[in-house]
Amino acid sequence: MSIHPDHGHDTETVPADPPPAEPAGDDTLDLRVDDLVALLTGERPPPDDTGRTPGTADHDALANGRLDGDLLDSVASWAPTDTRFGCFRLVPVRLERDLPLLTRWMNDPAVAAFWELAGPDTVTADHVRAQLEGDGRSVPCLGVLDSTPMSYFEIYRADLDPLARAYPARPHDTGVHLLLGDVAHRGRGIGTALLRAVADLVLDHRPRCTRVVAEPDIRNIPSVSAFLGGGFRYAAEVDLPDKRAALMIRDRSLRHVL
């Protein structure tokens, strides 16, 4: 199974026509103009009266009594969680340890069709290294189920991602990409269970995050189905550079309902 911005192979089904999109203003949030400009352009707003820049890790950490400069609240420290398939945890990728496994997964035809990272290990390494050497807005992780690495996740700040230009992003919106590595783990509902578990981990460990988001290809019915089964709701269709996507949202306020 592969669930990335545009893929998934779970067995759940959804209606042929997607649910109606919610009204465009449903997710609107009042933002300071300079914060909004920074969100859309990637530029930093001017410092506030504390001398720190709003929207940066240090500013947010100061506001919350934390000074670790971590844009995703220390993913490496997130506790394991139980699923119906076993104990699951996220382990940040280390290239020297994980590159052969990730390269093998990326060269699986079912994965390569959507991630488009097939080829020598340098292709996968470049993709992962860009995140590891970046500013921390995306953290690549192995998904480990009962001590077995069996999936790959990217946990990222959707509000700091180009995706934010395509929908009314809120500060600290957190995005999720997923692929299931081996065929044995696909088509059994594992992807759905892990999407729910990871969304719950985000909401448990990122108190400032009110929504977990994803953007599977609108044509990829199994992927959309997996997100729906994992507690996400269909919010809208959005045009991205490489696809028309279903914007899927898991709301903190609805996490115990869906």
PDB file of C-alpha atoms in Angstrom:
ATOM      1  CA  MET A   1       0.000   0.000   0.000  1.00  0.00           C
ATOM      2  CA  SER A   2       1.183   3.474  -0.747  1.00  0.00           C
ATOM      3  CA  ILE A   3      -0.492   6.561   0.621  1.00  0.00           C
ATOM      4  CA  HIS A   4       1.400   9.667  -0.404  1.00  0.00           C
ATOM      5  CA  PRO A   5      -0.013  12.919  -1.675  1.00  0.00           C
ATOM      6  CA  ASP A   6      -1.479  10.820  -4.463  1.00  0.00           C
ATOM      7  CA  HIS A   7      -1.751   7.161  -3.613  1.00  0.00           C
ATOM      8  CA  GLY A   8      -3.118   4.268  -1.598  1.00  0.00           C
ATOM      9  CA  HIS A   9      -4.111   0.626  -1.968  1.00  0.00           C
ATOM     10  CA  ASP A  10      -6.346  -0.232   0.996  1.00  0.00           C
ATOM     11  CA  THR A  11      -9.431  -2.343   0.444  1.00  0.00           C
ATOM     12  CA  GLU A  12     -12.015   0.070   1.847  1.00  0.00           C
ATOM     13  CA  THR A  13     -14.442   1.541  -0.687  1.00  0.00           C
ATOM     14  CA  VAL A  14     -16.063   4.939  -1.028  1.00  0.00           C
ATOM     15  CA  PRO A  15     -18.903   6.138  -3.258  1.00  0.00           C
ATOM     16  CA  ALA A  16     -18.002   6.784  -6.865  1.00  0.00           C
ATOM     17  CA  ASP A  17     -18.747  10.483  -6.381  1.00  0.00           C
ATOM     18  CA  PRO A  18     -16.836  12.171  -3.548  1.00  0.00           C
ATOM     19  CA  PRO A  19     -18.804  13.837  -0.754  1.00  0.00           C
ATOM     20  CA  PRO A  20     -19.693  17.457  -1.418  1.00  0.00           C
ATOM     21  CA  ALA A  21     -17.019  19.930  -0.482  1.00  0.00           C
ATOM     22  CA  GLU A  22     -17.652  22.027   2.574  1.00  0.00           C
ATOM     23  CA  PRO A  23     -18.281  25.753   2.089  1.00  0.00           C
ATOM     24  CA  ALA A  24     -15.165  27.636   1.132  1.00  0.00           C
ATOM     25  CA  GLY A  25     -15.247  29.754   4.270  1.00  0.00           C
ATOM     26  CA  ASP A  26     -15.523  26.875   6.721  1.00  0.00           C
ATOM     27  CA  ASP A  27     -11.818  26.789   7.465  1.00  0.00           C
ATOM     28  CA  THR A  28     -11.171  30.501   7.327  1.00  0.00           C
ATOM     29  CA  LEU A  29      -9.000  31.860  10.115  1.00  0.00           C
ATOM     30  CA  ASP A  30      -8.333  35.512  10.894  1.00  0.00           C
ATOM     31  CA  LEU A  31      -4.601  36.129  10.493  1.00  0.00           C
ATOM     32  CA  ARG A  32      -2.463  39.204  10.748  1.00  0.00           C
ATOM     33  CA  VAL A  33      -1.707  40.462   7.245  1.00  0.00           C
ATOM     34  CA  ASP A  34       2.043  40.021   7.682  1.00  0.00           C
ATOM     35  CA  ASP A  35       1.543  36.460   8.960  1.00  0.00           C
ATOM     36  CA  LEU A  36      -0.635  35.659   5.941  1.00  0.00           C
ATOM     37  CA  VAL A  37       1.933  37.090   3.530  1.00  0.00           C
ATOM     38  CA  ALA A  38       4.628  35.032   5.199  1.00  0.00           C
ATOM     39  CA  LEU A  39       2.483  31.913   4.980  1.00  0.00           C
ATOM     40  CA  LEU A  40       1.876  32.331   1.249  1.00  0.00           C
ATOM     41  CA  THR A  41       5.306  33.591   0.183  1.00  0.00           C
ATOM     42  CA  GLY A  42       7.615  31.850   2.606  1.00  0.00           C
ATOM     43  CA  GLU A  43       8.944  35.218   3.779  1.00  0.00           C
ATOM     44  CA  ARG A  44       9.273  35.912   7.474  1.00  0.00           C
ATOM     45  CA  PRO A  45       7.181  38.681   9.027  1.00  0.00           C
ATOM     46  CA  PRO A  46       8.955  41.425  10.986  1.00  0.00           C
ATOM     47  CA  PRO A  47       9.984  40.751  14.610  1.00  0.00           C
ATOM     48  CA  ASP A  48       7.428  41.438  17.319  1.00  0.00           C
ATOM     49  CA  ASP A  49       8.047  43.417  20.478  1.00  0.00           C
ATOM     50  CA  THR A  50       9.956  40.494  22.002  1.00  0.00           C
ATOM     51  CA  GLY A  51      12.519  40.768  19.214  1.00  0.00           C
ATOM     52  CA  ARG A  52      11.552  37.384  17.817  1.00  0.00           C
ATOM     53  CA  THR A  53       9.946  36.646  14.482  1.00  0.00           C
ATOM     54  CA  PRO A  54       6.314  35.396  14.513  1.00  0.00           C
ATOM     55  CA  GLY A  55       5.901  32.012  12.840  1.00  0.00           C
ATOM     56  CA  THR A  56       9.452  30.857  13.542  1.00  0.00           C
ATOM     57  CA  ALA A  57      10.276  27.958  15.811  1.00  0.00           C
ATOM     58  CA  ASP A  58      11.924  30.195  18.435  1.00  0.00           C
ATOM     59  CA  HIS A  59       8.962  32.582  18.526  1.00  0.00           C
ATOM     60  CA  ASP A  60       6.442  29.773  18.877  1.00  0.00           C
ATOM     61  CA  ALA A  61       8.603  28.022  21.455  1.00  0.00           C
ATOM     62  CA  LEU A  62       8.890  31.211  23.491  1.00  0.00           C
ATOM     63  CA  ALA A  63       5.120  31.615  23.447  1.00  0.00           C
ATOM     64  CA  ASN A  64       4.733  28.088  24.777  1.00  0.00           C
ATOM     65  CA  GLY A  65       7.615  28.009  27.213  1.00  0.00           C
ATOM     66  CA  ARG A  66       9.755  25.849  24.927  1.00  0.00           C
ATOM     67  CA  LEU A  67      13.071  26.768  23.367  1.00  0.00           C
ATOM     68  CA  ASP A  68      14.052  23.613  21.497  1.00  0.00           C
ATOM     69  CA  GLY A  69      13.472  25.230  18.087  1.00  0.00           C
ATOM     70  CA  ASP A  70      11.586  22.150  16.849  1.00  0.00           C
ATOM     71  CA  LEU A  71       8.928  22.872  14.232  1.00  0.00           C
ATOM     72  CA  LEU A  72       7.225  19.491  14.811  1.00  0.00           C
ATOM     73  CA  ASP A  73       7.521  19.099  18.575  1.00  0.00           C
ATOM     74  CA  SER A  74      10.216  16.427  18.716  1.00  0.00           C
ATOM     75  CA  VAL A  75       8.785  13.591  16.636  1.00  0.00           C
ATOM     76  CA  ALA A  76      11.637  11.350  17.844  1.00  0.00           C
ATOM     77  CA  SER A  77      10.271  11.533  21.389  1.00  0.00           C
ATOM     78  CA  TRP A  78       6.685  10.569  20.546  1.00  0.00           C
ATOM     79  CA  ALA A  79       5.546   7.541  22.510  1.00  0.00           C
ATOM     80  CA  PRO A  80       4.541   4.243  20.873  1.00  0.00           C
ATOM     81  CA  THR A  81       0.826   3.592  20.442  1.00  0.00           C
ATOM     82  CA  ASP A  82      -1.272   0.441  20.317  1.00  0.00           C
ATOM     83  CA  THR A  83      -3.221  -0.506  17.187  1.00  0.00           C
ATOM     84  CA  ARG A  84      -5.306  -3.574  16.418  1.00  0.00           C
ATOM     85  CA  PHE A  85      -2.327  -4.839  14.438  1.00  0.00           C
ATOM     86  CA  GLY A  86       0.243  -4.363  17.198  1.00  0.00           C
ATOM     87  CA  CYS A  87       2.363  -1.715  18.873  1.00  0.00           C
ATOM     88  CA  PHE A  88       3.332   1.076  16.494  1.00  0.00           C
ATOM     89  CA  ARG A  89       5.889   3.867  16.697  1.00  0.00           C
ATOM     90  CA  LEU A  90       7.517   6.452  14.445  1.00  0.00           C
ATOM     91  CA  VAL A  91      11.313   6.331  14.209  1.00  0.00           C
ATOM     92  CA  PRO A  92      13.038   9.199  12.372  1.00  0.00           C
ATOM     93  CA  VAL A  93      14.989   7.972   9.359  1.00  0.00           C
ATOM     94  CA  ARG A  94      18.776   7.616   9.472  1.00  0.00           C
ATOM     95  CA  LEU A  95      20.104   7.291   5.950  1.00  0.00           C
ATOM     96  CA  GLU A  96      23.131   5.210   6.875  1.00  0.00           C
ATOM     97  CA  ARG A  97      20.806   2.640   8.455  1.00  0.00           C
ATOM     98  CA  ASP A  98      17.611   2.874   6.415  1.00  0.00           C
ATOM     99  CA  LEU A  99      18.539   3.759   2.830  1.00  0.00           C
ATOM    100  CA  PRO A 100      18.674   0.173   1.449  1.00  0.00           C
ATOM    101  CA  LEU A 101      15.213  -0.595   2.835  1.00  0.00           C
ATOM    102  CA  LEU A 102      13.700   2.662   1.600  1.00  0.00           C
ATOM    103  CA  THR A 103      15.248   2.224  -1.845  1.00  0.00           C
ATOM    104  CA  ARG A 104      13.765  -1.251  -2.125  1.00  0.00           C
ATOM    105  CA  TRP A 105      10.327   0.058  -1.216  1.00  0.00           C
ATOM    106  CA  MET A 106      10.573   2.971  -3.648  1.00  0.00           C
ATOM    107  CA  ASN A 107      11.375   0.529  -6.468  1.00  0.00           C
ATOM    108  CA  ASP A 108       8.260  -1.539  -5.854  1.00  0.00           C
ATOM    109  CA  PRO A 109       6.050  -0.793  -8.890  1.00  0.00           C
ATOM    110  CA  ALA A 110       2.986  -0.151  -6.718  1.00  0.00           C
ATOM    111  CA  VAL A 111       4.923   2.482  -4.772  1.00  0.00           C
ATOM    112  CA  ALA A 112       6.893   3.913  -7.682  1.00  0.00           C
ATOM    113  CA  ALA A 113       3.693   4.658  -9.601  1.00  0.00           C
ATOM    114  CA  PHE A 114       2.849   7.357  -7.074  1.00  0.00           C
ATOM    115  CA  TRP A 115       6.055   8.389  -5.299  1.00  0.00           C
ATOM    116  CA  GLU A 116       8.074   8.490  -8.550  1.00  0.00           C
ATOM    117  CA  LEU A 117      11.342   7.747  -6.731  1.00  0.00           C
ATOM    118  CA  ALA A 118      12.313   4.508  -8.454  1.00  0.00           C
ATOM    119  CA  GLY A 119      15.940   4.142  -9.460  1.00  0.00           C
ATOM    120  CA  PRO A 120      19.305   3.911  -7.709  1.00  0.00           C
ATOM    121  CA  ASP A 121      19.637   4.636  -4.023  1.00  0.00           C
ATOM    122  CA  THR A 122      20.822   8.169  -4.792  1.00  0.00           C
ATOM    123  CA  VAL A 123      17.287   9.063  -5.898  1.00  0.00           C
ATOM    124  CA  THR A 124      15.795   8.076  -2.556  1.00  0.00           C
ATOM    125  CA  ALA A 125      18.744   9.518  -0.665  1.00  0.00           C
ATOM    126  CA  ASP A 126      18.336  12.921  -2.291  1.00  0.00           C
ATOM    127  CA  HIS A 127      14.609  12.957  -1.467  1.00  0.00           C
ATOM    128  CA  VAL A 128      15.154  12.070   2.185  1.00  0.00           C
ATOM    129  CA  ARG A 129      18.298  14.146   2.674  1.00  0.00           C
ATOM    130  CA  ALA A 130      16.487  17.300   1.557  1.00  0.00           C
ATOM    131  CA  GLN A 131      14.229  16.858   4.578  1.00  0.00           C
ATOM    132  CA  LEU A 132      16.953  15.805   7.018  1.00  0.00           C
ATOM    133  CA  GLU A 133      19.098  18.810   6.091  1.00  0.00           C
ATOM    134  CA  GLY A 134      16.186  21.246   5.902  1.00  0.00           C
ATOM    135  CA  ASP A 135      14.745  23.485   8.586  1.00  0.00           C
ATOM    136  CA  GLY A 136      12.724  20.721  10.236  1.00  0.00           C
ATOM    137  CA  ARG A 137       9.385  21.421   8.591  1.00  0.00           C
ATOM    138  CA  SER A 138       9.270  17.787   7.344  1.00  0.00           C
ATOM    139  CA  VAL A 139      10.459  14.737   9.279  1.00  0.00           C
ATOM    140  CA  PRO A 140      10.873  11.419   7.396  1.00  0.00           C
ATOM    141  CA  CYS A 141      10.177   8.403   9.604  1.00  0.00           C
ATOM    142  CA  LEU A 142      10.034   4.651   9.513  1.00  0.00           C
ATOM    143  CA  GLY A 143       6.776   3.215  10.786  1.00  0.00           C
ATOM    144  CA  VAL A 144       7.705   0.326  13.064  1.00  0.00           C
ATOM    145  CA  LEU A 145       5.047  -2.252  13.925  1.00  0.00           C
ATOM    146  CA  ASP A 146       5.950  -4.685  16.712  1.00  0.00           C
ATOM    147  CA  SER A 147       9.672  -3.954  16.144  1.00  0.00           C
ATOM    148  CA  THR A 148       9.420  -4.479  12.345  1.00  0.00           C
ATOM    149  CA  PRO A 149      10.041  -1.468  10.049  1.00  0.00           C
ATOM    150  CA  MET A 150       7.145  -1.775   7.592  1.00  0.00           C
ATOM    151  CA  SER A 151       6.137   1.697   6.437  1.00  0.00           C
ATOM    152  CA  TYR A 152       7.463   5.140   5.627  1.00  0.00           C
ATOM    153  CA  PHE A 153       5.907   8.383   6.833  1.00  0.00           C
ATOM    154  CA  GLU A 154       6.595  12.031   6.243  1.00  0.00           C
ATOM    155  CA  ILE A 155       5.225  14.269   8.976  1.00  0.00           C
ATOM    156  CA  TYR A 156       5.297  17.860   7.787  1.00  0.00           C
ATOM    157  CA  ARG A 157       4.107  21.368   8.580  1.00  0.00           C
ATOM    158  CA  ALA A 158       1.338  21.832   6.038  1.00  0.00           C
ATOM    159  CA  ASP A 159       1.047  25.510   6.958  1.00  0.00           C
ATOM    160  CA  LEU A 160       4.683  26.012   5.890  1.00  0.00           C
ATOM    161  CA  ASP A 161       4.356  23.863   2.764  1.00  0.00           C
ATOM    162  CA  PRO A 162       3.358  24.949  -0.779  1.00  0.00           C
ATOM    163  CA  LEU A 163       0.117  23.073  -0.043  1.00  0.00           C
ATOM    164  CA  ALA A 164      -0.876  26.057   2.110  1.00  0.00           C
ATOM    165  CA  ARG A 165      -1.385  28.095  -1.057  1.00  0.00           C
ATOM    166  CA  ALA A 166      -4.177  25.739  -2.136  1.00  0.00           C
ATOM    167  CA  TYR A 167      -6.469  25.864   0.914  1.00  0.00           C
ATOM    168  CA  PRO A 168      -7.187  28.093   3.951  1.00  0.00           C
ATOM    169  CA  ALA A 169      -4.316  26.806   6.065  1.00  0.00           C
ATOM    170  CA  ARG A 170      -4.259  27.322   9.805  1.00  0.00           C
ATOM    171  CA  PRO A 171      -1.098  27.765  11.875  1.00  0.00           C
ATOM    172  CA  HIS A 172       0.395  24.398  12.843  1.00  0.00           C
ATOM    173  CA  ASP A 173      -1.684  22.341  10.391  1.00  0.00           C
ATOM    174  CA  THR A 174       0.290  19.108  10.130  1.00  0.00           C
ATOM    175  CA  GLY A 175       0.433  16.924   7.035  1.00  0.00           C
ATOM    176  CA  VAL A 176       0.963  13.185   6.616  1.00  0.00           C
ATOM    177  CA  HIS A 177       2.341  11.102   3.723  1.00  0.00           C
ATOM    178  CA  LEU A 178       2.461   7.301   3.999  1.00  0.00           C
ATOM    179  CA  LEU A 179       3.573   4.235   2.116  1.00  0.00           C
ATOM    180  CA  LEU A 180       3.358   0.625   3.214  1.00  0.00           C
ATOM    181  CA  GLY A 181       6.567  -1.137   2.249  1.00  0.00           C
ATOM    182  CA  ASP A 182       5.855  -4.807   1.738  1.00  0.00           C
ATOM    183  CA  VAL A 183       2.988  -6.464  -0.095  1.00  0.00           C
ATOM    184  CA  ALA A 184       2.149  -8.519   3.010  1.00  0.00           C
ATOM    185  CA  HIS A 185       1.087  -5.327   4.807  1.00  0.00           C
ATOM    186  CA  ARG A 186      -1.216  -4.066   2.061  1.00  0.00           C
ATOM    187  CA  GLY A 187      -4.928  -4.633   1.548  1.00  0.00           C
ATOM    188  CA  ARG A 188      -5.637  -5.657   5.153  1.00  0.00           C
ATOM    189  CA  GLY A 189      -6.735  -2.336   6.633  1.00  0.00           C
ATOM    190  CA  ILE A 190      -3.303  -1.695   8.137  1.00  0.00           C
ATOM    191  CA  GLY A 191      -2.937   1.597   6.290  1.00  0.00           C
ATOM    192  CA  THR A 192      -6.252   2.831   7.666  1.00  0.00           C
ATOM    193  CA  ALA A 193      -5.267   1.829  11.202  1.00  0.00           C
ATOM    194  CA  LEU A 194      -1.874   3.527  10.921  1.00  0.00           C
ATOM    195  CA  LEU A 195      -3.355   6.735   9.510  1.00  0.00           C
ATOM    196  CA  ARG A 196      -5.645   6.958  12.527  1.00  0.00           C
ATOM    197  CA  ALA A 197      -2.799   6.135  14.901  1.00  0.00           C
ATOM    198  CA  VAL A 198      -0.412   8.675  13.405  1.00  0.00           C
ATOM    199  CA  ALA A 199      -3.047  11.410  13.318  1.00  0.00           C
ATOM    200  CA  ASP A 200      -3.712  10.726  16.989  1.00  0.00           C
ATOM    201  CA  LEU A 201       0.021  10.881  17.724  1.00  0.00           C
ATOM    202  CA  VAL A 202       0.196  14.279  16.040  1.00  0.00           C
ATOM    203  CA  LEU A 203      -2.763  15.601  18.017  1.00  0.00           C
ATOM    204  CA  ASP A 204      -1.465  14.128  21.277  1.00  0.00           C
ATOM    205  CA  HIS A 205       2.046  15.542  20.933  1.00  0.00           C
ATOM    206  CA  ARG A 206       1.367  18.803  19.079  1.00  0.00           C
ATOM    207  CA  PRO A 207      -1.061  20.736  21.298  1.00  0.00           C
ATOM    208  CA  ARG A 208      -0.999  23.762  18.961  1.00  0.00           C
ATOM    209  CA  CYS A 209      -2.121  21.651  15.998  1.00  0.00           C
ATOM    210  CA  THR A 210      -5.884  21.600  15.510  1.00  0.00           C
ATOM    211  CA  ARG A 211      -5.925  19.628  12.225  1.00  0.00           C
ATOM    212  CA  VAL A 212      -4.024  16.858  10.491  1.00  0.00           C
ATOM    213  CA  VAL A 213      -4.272  17.077   6.702  1.00  0.00           C
ATOM    214  CA  ALA A 214      -3.492  14.998   3.617  1.00  0.00           C
ATOM    215  CA  GLU A 215      -3.892  15.438  -0.136  1.00  0.00           C
ATOM    216  CA  PRO A 216      -4.317  12.139  -2.038  1.00  0.00           C
ATOM    217  CA  ASP A 217      -5.043  12.228  -5.751  1.00  0.00           C
ATOM    218  CA  ILE A 218      -8.812  12.632  -6.208  1.00  0.00           C
ATOM    219  CA  ARG A 219      -8.788   9.669  -8.641  1.00  0.00           C
ATOM    220  CA  ASN A 220      -7.243   7.356  -6.082  1.00  0.00           C
ATOM    221  CA  ILE A 221     -10.379   5.959  -4.469  1.00  0.00           C
ATOM    222  CA  PRO A 222      -8.581   3.410  -2.235  1.00  0.00           C
ATOM    223  CA  SER A 223      -6.404   6.156  -0.767  1.00  0.00           C
ATOM    224  CA  VAL A 224      -9.337   8.472  -0.081  1.00  0.00           C
ATOM    225  CA  SER A 225     -11.154   5.516   1.460  1.00  0.00           C
ATOM    226  CA  ALA A 226      -8.247   4.752   3.760  1.00  0.00           C
ATOM    227  CA  PHE A 227      -8.187   8.319   5.025  1.00  0.00           C
ATOM    228  CA  LEU A 228     -11.958   8.303   5.573  1.00  0.00           C
ATOM    229  CA  GLY A 229     -11.624   5.069   7.537  1.00  0.00           C
ATOM    230  CA  GLY A 230      -8.813   6.639   9.535  1.00  0.00           C
ATOM    231  CA  GLY A 231     -11.010   9.444  10.862  1.00  0.00           C
ATOM    232  CA  PHE A 232     -10.354  12.065   8.199  1.00  0.00           C
ATOM    233  CA  ARG A 233     -13.139  13.956   6.438  1.00  0.00           C
ATOM    234  CA  TYR A 234     -13.280  15.015   2.811  1.00  0.00           C
ATOM    235  CA  ALA A 235     -13.040  18.820   2.804  1.00  0.00           C
ATOM    236  CA  ALA A 236     -12.569  19.912  -0.809  1.00  0.00           C
ATOM    237  CA  GLU A 237     -10.854  19.309  -4.125  1.00  0.00           C
ATOM    238  CA  VAL A 238      -7.676  21.339  -4.580  1.00  0.00           C
ATOM    239  CA  ASP A 239      -5.477  21.913  -7.603  1.00  0.00           C
ATOM    240  CA  LEU A 240      -1.816  21.172  -6.963  1.00  0.00           C
ATOM    241  CA  PRO A 241       1.015  21.460  -9.492  1.00  0.00           C
ATOM    242  CA  ASP A 242       1.031  17.742 -10.311  1.00  0.00           C
ATOM    243  CA  LYS A 243      -2.544  16.628  -9.623  1.00  0.00           C
ATOM    244  CA  ARG A 244      -6.071  17.415  -8.513  1.00  0.00           C
ATOM    245  CA  ALA A 245      -6.211  16.283  -4.917  1.00  0.00           C
ATOM    246  CA  ALA A 246      -8.774  15.452  -2.272  1.00  0.00           C
ATOM    247  CA  LEU A 247      -8.091  17.592   0.761  1.00  0.00           C
ATOM    248  CA  MET A 248      -8.568  15.278   3.746  1.00  0.00           C
ATOM    249  CA  ILE A 249      -8.731  16.702   7.267  1.00  0.00           C
ATOM    250  CA  ARG A 250      -8.713  15.111  10.712  1.00  0.00           C
ATOM    251  CA  ASP A 251     -10.018  17.655  13.180  1.00  0.00           C
ATOM    252  CA  ARG A 252      -9.003  17.664  16.819  1.00  0.00           C
ATOM    253  CA  SER A 253     -12.590  18.560  17.701  1.00  0.00           C
ATOM    254  CA  LEU A 254     -13.934  15.510  15.850  1.00  0.00           C
ATOM    255  CA  ARG A 255     -11.245  12.961  16.699  1.00  0.00           C
ATOM    256  CA  HIS A 256     -13.499  11.031  19.085  1.00  0.00           C
ATOM    257  CA  VAL A 257     -16.471  11.173  16.704  1.00  0.00           C
ATOM    258  CA  LEU A 258     -15.013  10.041  13.350  1.00  0.00           C
TER     259      LEU A 258
END
